[in-house]
PDB file of N, CA and C in Angstrom:
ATOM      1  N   UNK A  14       0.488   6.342  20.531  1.00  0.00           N
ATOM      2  CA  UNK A  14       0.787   5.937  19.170  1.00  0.00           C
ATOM      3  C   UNK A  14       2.301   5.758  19.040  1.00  0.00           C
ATOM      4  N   UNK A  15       2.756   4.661  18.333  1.00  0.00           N
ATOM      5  CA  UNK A  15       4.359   4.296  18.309  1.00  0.00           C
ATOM      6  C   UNK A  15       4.665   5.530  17.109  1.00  0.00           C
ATOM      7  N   UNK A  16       5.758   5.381  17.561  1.00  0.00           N
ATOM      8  CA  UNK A  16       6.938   6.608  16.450  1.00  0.00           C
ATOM      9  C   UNK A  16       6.629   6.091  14.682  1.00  0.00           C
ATOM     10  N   UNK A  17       6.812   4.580  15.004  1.00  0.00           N
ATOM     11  CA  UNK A  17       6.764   3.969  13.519  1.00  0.00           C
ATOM     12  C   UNK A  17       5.320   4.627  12.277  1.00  0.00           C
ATOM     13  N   UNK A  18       3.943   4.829  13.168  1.00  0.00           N
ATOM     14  CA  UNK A  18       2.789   5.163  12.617  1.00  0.00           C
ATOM     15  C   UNK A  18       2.384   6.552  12.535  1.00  0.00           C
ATOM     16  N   UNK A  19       3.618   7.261  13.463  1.00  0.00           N
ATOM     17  CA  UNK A  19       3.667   8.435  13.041  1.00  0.00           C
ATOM     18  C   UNK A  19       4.312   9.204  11.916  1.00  0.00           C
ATOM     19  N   UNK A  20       4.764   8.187  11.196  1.00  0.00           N
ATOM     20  CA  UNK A  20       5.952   8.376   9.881  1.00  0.00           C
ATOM     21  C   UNK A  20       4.622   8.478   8.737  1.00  0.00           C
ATOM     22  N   UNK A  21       3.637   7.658   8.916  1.00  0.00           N
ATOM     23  CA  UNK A  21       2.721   7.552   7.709  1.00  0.00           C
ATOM     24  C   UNK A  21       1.428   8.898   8.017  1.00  0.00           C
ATOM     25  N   UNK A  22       1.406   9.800   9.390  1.00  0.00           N
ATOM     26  CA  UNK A  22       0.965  11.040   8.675  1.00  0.00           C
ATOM     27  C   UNK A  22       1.354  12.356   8.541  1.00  0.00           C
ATOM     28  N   UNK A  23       3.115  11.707   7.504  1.00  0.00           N
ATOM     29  CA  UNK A  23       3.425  13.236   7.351  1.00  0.00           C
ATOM     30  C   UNK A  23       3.538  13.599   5.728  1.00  0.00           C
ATOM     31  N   UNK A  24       2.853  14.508   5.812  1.00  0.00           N
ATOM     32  CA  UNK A  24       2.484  14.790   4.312  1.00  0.00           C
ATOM     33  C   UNK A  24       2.571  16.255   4.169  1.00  0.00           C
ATOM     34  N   UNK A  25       3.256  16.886   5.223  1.00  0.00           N
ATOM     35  CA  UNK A  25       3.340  18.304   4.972  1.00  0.00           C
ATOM     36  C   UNK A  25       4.268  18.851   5.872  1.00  0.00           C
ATOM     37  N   UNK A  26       4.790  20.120   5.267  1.00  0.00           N
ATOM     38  CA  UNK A  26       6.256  20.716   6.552  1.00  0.00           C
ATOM     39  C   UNK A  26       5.350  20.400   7.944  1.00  0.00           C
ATOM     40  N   UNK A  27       4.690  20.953   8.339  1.00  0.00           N
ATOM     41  CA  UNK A  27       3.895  21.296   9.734  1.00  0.00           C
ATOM     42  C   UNK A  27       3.889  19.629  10.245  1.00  0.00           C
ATOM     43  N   UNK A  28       3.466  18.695   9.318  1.00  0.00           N
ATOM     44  CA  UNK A  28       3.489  16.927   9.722  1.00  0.00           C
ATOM     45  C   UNK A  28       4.386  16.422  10.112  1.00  0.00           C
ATOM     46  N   UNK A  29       5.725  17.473   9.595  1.00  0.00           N
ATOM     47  CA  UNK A  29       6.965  16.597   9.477  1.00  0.00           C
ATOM     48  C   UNK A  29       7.429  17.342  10.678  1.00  0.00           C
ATOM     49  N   UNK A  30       7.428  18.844  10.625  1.00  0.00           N
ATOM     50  CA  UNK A  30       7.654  18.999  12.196  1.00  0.00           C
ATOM     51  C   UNK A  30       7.071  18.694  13.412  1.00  0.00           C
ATOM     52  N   UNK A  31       6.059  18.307  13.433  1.00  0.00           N
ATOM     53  CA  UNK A  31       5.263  17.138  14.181  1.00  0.00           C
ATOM     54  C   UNK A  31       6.270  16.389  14.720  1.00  0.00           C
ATOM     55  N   UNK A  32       6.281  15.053  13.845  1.00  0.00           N
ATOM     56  CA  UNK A  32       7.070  13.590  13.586  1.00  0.00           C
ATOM     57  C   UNK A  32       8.109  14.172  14.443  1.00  0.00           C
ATOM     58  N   UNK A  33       8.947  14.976  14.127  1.00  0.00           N
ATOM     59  CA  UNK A  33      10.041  15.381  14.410  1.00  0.00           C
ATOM     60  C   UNK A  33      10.244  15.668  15.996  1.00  0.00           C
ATOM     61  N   UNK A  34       9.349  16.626  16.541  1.00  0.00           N
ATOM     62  CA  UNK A  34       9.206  16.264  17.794  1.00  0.00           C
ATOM     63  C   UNK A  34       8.904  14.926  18.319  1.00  0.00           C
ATOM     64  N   UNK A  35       8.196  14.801  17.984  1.00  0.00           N
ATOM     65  CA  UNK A  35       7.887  13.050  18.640  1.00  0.00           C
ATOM     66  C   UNK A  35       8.816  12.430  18.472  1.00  0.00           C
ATOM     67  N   UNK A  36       9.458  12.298  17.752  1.00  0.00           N
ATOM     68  CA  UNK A  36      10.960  11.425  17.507  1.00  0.00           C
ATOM     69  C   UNK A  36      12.212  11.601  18.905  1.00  0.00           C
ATOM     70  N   UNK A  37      11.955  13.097  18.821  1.00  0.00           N
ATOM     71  CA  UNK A  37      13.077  13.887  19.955  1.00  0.00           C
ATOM     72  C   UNK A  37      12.155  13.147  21.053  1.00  0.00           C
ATOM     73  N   UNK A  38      10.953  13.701  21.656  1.00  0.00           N
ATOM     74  CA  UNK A  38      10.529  13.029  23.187  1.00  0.00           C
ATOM     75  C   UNK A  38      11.048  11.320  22.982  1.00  0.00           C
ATOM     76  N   UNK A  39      10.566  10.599  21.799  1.00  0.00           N
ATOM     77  CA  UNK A  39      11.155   9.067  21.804  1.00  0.00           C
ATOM     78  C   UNK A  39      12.215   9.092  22.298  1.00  0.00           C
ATOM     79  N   UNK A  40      13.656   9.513  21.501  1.00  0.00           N
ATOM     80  CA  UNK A  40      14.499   9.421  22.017  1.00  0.00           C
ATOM     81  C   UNK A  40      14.998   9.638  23.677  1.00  0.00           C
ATOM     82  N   UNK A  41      14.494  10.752  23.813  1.00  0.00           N
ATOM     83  CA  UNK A  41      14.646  11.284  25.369  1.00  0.00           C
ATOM     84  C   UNK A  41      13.943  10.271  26.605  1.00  0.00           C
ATOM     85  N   UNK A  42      13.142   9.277  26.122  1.00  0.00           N
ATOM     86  CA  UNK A  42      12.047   8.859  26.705  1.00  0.00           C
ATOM     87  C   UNK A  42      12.769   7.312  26.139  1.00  0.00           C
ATOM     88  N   UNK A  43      12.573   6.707  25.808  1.00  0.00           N
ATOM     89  CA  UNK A  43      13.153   5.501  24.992  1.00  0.00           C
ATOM     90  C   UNK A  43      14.539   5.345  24.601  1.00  0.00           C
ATOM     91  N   UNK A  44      15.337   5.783  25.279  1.00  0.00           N
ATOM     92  CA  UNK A  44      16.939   5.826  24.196  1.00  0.00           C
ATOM     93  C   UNK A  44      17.389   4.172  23.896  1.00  0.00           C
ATOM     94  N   UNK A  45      16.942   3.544  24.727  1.00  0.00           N
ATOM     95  CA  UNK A  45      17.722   1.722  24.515  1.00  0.00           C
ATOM     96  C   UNK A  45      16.456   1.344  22.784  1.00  0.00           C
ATOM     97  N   UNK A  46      15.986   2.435  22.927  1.00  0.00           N
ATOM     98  CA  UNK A  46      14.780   1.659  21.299  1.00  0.00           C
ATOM     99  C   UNK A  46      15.470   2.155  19.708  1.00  0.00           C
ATOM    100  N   UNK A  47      16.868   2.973  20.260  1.00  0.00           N
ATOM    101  CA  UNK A  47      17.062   3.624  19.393  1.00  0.00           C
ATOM    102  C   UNK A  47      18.921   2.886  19.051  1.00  0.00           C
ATOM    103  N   UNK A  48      18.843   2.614  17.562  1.00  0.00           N
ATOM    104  CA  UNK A  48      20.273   2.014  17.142  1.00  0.00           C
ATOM    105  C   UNK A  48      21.183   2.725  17.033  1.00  0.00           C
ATOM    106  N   UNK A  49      20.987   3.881  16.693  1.00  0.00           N
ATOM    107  CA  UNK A  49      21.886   5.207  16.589  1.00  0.00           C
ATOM    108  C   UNK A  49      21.640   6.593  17.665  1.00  0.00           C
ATOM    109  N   UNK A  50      22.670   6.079  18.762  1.00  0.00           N
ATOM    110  CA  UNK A  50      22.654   7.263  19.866  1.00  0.00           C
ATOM    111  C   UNK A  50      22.779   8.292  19.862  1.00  0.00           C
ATOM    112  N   UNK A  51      24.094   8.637  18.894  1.00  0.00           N
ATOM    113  CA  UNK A  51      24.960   9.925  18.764  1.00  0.00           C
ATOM    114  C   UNK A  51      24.263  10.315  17.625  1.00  0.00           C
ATOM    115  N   UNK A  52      24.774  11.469  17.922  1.00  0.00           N
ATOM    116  CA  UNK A  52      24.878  12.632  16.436  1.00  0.00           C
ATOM    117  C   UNK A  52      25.495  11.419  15.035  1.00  0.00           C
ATOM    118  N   UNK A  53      26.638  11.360  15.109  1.00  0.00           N
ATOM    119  CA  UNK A  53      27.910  10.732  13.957  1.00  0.00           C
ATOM    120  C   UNK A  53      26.963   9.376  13.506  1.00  0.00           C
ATOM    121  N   UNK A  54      26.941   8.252  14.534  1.00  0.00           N
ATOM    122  CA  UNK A  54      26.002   7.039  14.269  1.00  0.00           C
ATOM    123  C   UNK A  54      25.031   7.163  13.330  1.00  0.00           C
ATOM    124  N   UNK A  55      24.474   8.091  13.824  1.00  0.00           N
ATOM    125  CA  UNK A  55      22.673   8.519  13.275  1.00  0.00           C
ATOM    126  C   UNK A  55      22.721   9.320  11.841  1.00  0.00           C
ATOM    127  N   UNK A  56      23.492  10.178  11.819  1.00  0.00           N
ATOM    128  CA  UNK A  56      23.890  10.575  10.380  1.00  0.00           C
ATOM    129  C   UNK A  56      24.172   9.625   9.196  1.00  0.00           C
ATOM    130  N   UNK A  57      25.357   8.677   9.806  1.00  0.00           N
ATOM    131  CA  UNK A  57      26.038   7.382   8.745  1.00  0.00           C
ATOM    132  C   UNK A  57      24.504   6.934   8.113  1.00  0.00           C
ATOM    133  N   UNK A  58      24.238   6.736   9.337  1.00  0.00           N
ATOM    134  CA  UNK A  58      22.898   5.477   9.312  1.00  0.00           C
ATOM    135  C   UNK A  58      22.018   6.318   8.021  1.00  0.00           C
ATOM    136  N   UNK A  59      21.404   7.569   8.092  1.00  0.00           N
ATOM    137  CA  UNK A  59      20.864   7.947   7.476  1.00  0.00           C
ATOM    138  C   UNK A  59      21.095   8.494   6.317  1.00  0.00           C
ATOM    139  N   UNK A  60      22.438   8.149   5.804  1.00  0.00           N
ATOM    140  CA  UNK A  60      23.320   8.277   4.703  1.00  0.00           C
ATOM    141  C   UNK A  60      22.767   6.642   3.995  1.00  0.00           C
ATOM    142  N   UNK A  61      23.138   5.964   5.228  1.00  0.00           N
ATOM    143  CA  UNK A  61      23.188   4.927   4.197  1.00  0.00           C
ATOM    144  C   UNK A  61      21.684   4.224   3.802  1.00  0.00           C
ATOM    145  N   UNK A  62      20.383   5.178   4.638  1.00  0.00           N
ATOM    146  CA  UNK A  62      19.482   4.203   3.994  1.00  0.00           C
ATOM    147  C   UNK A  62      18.925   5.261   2.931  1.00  0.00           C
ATOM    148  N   UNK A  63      19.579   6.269   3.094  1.00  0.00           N
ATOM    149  CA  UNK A  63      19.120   7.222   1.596  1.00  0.00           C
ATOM    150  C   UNK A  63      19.894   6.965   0.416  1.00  0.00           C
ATOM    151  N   UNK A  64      20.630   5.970   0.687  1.00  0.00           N
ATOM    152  CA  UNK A  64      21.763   5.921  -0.392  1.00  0.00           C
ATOM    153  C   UNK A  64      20.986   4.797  -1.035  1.00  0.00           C
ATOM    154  N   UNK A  65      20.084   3.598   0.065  1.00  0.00           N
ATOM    155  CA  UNK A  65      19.776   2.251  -0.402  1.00  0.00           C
ATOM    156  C   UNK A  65      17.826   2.683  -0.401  1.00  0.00           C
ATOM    157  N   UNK A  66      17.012   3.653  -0.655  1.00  0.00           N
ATOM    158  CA  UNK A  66      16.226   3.570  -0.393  1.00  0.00           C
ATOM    159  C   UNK A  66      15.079   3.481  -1.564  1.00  0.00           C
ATOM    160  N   UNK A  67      15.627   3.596  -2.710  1.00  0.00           N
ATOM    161  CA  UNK A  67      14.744   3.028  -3.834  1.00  0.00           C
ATOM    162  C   UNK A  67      14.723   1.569  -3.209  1.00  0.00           C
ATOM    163  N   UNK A  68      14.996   0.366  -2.812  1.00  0.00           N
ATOM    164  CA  UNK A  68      14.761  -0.583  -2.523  1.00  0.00           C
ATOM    165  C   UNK A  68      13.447  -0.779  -1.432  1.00  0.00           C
ATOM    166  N   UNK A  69      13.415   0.298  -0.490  1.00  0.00           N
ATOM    167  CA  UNK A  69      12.778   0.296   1.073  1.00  0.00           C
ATOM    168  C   UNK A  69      11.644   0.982   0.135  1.00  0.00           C
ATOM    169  N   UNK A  70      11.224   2.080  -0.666  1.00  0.00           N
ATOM    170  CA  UNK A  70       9.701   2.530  -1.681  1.00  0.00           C
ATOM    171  C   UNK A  70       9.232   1.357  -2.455  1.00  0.00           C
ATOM    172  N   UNK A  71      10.369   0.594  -2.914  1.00  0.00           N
ATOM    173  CA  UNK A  71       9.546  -0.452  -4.123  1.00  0.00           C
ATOM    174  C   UNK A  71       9.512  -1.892  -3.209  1.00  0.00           C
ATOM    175  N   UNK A  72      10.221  -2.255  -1.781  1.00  0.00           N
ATOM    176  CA  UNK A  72       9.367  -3.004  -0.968  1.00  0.00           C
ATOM    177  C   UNK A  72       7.878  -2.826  -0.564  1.00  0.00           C
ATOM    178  N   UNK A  73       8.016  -1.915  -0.115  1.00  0.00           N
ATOM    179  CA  UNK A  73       6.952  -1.413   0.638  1.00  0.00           C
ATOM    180  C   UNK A  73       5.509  -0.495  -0.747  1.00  0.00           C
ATOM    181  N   UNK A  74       6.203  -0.469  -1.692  1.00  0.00           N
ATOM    182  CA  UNK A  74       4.834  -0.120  -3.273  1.00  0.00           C
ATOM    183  C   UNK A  74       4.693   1.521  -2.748  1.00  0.00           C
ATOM    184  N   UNK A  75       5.757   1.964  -2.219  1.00  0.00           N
ATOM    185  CA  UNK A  75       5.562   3.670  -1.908  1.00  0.00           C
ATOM    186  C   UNK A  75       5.875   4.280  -3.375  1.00  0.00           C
ATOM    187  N   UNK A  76       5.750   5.293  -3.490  1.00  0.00           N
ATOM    188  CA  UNK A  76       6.347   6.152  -4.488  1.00  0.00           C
ATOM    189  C   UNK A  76       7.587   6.721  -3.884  1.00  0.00           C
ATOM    190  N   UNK A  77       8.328   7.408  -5.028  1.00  0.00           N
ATOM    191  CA  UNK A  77       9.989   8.068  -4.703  1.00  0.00           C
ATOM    192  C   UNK A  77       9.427   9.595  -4.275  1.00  0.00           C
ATOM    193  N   UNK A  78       9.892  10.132  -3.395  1.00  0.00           N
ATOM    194  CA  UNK A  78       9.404  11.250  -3.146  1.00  0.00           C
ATOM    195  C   UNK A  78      10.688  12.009  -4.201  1.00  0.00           C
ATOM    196  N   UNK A  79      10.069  13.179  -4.553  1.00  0.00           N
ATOM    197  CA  UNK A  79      10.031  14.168  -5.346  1.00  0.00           C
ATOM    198  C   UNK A  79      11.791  14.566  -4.573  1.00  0.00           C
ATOM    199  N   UNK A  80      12.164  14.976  -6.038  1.00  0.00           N
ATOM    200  CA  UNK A  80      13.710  16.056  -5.815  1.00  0.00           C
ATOM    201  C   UNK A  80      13.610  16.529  -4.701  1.00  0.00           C
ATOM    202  N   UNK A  81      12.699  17.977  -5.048  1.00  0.00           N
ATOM    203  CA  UNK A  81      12.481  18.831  -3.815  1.00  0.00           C
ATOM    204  C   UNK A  81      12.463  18.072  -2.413  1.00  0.00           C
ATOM    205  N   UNK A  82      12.318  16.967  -1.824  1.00  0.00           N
ATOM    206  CA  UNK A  82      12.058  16.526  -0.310  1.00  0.00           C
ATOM    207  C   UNK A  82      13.659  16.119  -0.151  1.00  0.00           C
ATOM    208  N   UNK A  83      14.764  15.615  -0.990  1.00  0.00           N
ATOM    209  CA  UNK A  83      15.927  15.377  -0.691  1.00  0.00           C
ATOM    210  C   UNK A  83      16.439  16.775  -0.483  1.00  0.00           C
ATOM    211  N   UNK A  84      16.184  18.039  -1.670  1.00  0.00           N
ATOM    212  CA  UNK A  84      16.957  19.139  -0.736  1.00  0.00           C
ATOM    213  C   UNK A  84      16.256  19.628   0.605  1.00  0.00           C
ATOM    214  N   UNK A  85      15.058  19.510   0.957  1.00  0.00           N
ATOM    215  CA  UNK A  85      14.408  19.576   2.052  1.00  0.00           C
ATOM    216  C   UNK A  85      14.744  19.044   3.007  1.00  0.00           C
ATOM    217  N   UNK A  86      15.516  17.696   3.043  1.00  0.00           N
ATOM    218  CA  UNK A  86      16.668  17.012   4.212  1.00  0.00           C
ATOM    219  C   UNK A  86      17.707  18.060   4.096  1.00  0.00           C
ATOM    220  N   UNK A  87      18.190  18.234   3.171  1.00  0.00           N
ATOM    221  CA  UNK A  87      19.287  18.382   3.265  1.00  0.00           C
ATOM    222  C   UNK A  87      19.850  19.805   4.348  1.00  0.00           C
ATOM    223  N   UNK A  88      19.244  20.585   3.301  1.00  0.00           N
ATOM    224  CA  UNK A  88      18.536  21.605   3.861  1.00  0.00           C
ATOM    225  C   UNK A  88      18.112  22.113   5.475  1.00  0.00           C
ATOM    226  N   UNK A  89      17.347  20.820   6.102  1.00  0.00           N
ATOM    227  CA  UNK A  89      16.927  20.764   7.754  1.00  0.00           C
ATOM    228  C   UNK A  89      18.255  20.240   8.063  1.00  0.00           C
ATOM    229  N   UNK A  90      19.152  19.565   7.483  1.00  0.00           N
ATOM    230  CA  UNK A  90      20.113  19.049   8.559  1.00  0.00           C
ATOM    231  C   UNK A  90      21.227  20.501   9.066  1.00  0.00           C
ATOM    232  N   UNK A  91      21.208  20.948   7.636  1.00  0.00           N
ATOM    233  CA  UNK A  91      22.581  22.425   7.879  1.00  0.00           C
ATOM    234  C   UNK A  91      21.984  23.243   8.228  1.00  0.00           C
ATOM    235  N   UNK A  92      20.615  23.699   8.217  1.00  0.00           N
ATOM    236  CA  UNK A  92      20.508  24.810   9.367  1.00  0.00           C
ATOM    237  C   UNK A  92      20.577  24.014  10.953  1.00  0.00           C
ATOM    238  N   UNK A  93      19.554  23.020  11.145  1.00  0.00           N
ATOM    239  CA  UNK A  93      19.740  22.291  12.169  1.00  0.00           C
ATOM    240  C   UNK A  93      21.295  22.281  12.984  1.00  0.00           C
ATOM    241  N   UNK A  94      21.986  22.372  11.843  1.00  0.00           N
ATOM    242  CA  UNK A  94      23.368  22.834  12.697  1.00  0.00           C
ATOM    243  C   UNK A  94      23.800  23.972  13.583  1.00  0.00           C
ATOM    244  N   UNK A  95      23.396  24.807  13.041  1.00  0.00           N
ATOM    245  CA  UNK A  95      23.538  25.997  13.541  1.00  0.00           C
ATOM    246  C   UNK A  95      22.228  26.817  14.224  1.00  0.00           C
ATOM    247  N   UNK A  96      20.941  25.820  13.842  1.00  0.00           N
ATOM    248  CA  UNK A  96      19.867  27.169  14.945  1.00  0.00           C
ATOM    249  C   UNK A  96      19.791  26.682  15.780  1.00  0.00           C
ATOM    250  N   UNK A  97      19.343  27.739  16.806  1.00  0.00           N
ATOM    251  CA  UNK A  97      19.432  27.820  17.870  1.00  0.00           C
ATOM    252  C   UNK A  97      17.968  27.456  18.628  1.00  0.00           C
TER     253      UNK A  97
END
């Protein structure tokens, strides 16, 4: 199953840590499929499509996910910093 169709079954922490692995083997396994190599790249990038992403829900007829899932990024990225 591609990475892309694994985005549509996550609907719960346990889904998303799923995705999340699979993303890591992609990368490790696929790196030329991926636009953002580094750490710094991949952050910007994901700055900037959270910055533009009411556009990418009302293309696509998704709903806005809820407050709570933006501090829930936010959240995985700063511990992600530091666990081990």
């Amino acid at each position: 199953m591609e990475l892309w169709q694994k985005v549509e079954g996550v609907s719960s922490m346990e889904s998303l840590a799923d995705f999340l692995q699979s993303a890591s083997e992609d990368f490790r396994n696929n790196p030329e499929g991926w636009e953002n190599r580094d750490l710094e790249s991949f952050l910007e990038a994901m700055s900037a499509w959270i910055s533009g992403s009411d556009a990418w829900y009302e293309r696509f007829g998704l709903p806005q996910p809820p407050d709570e899932a933006w501090a829930l990024v936010a959240n995985a990225v700063m511990a992600a910093s530091m666990y081990e």
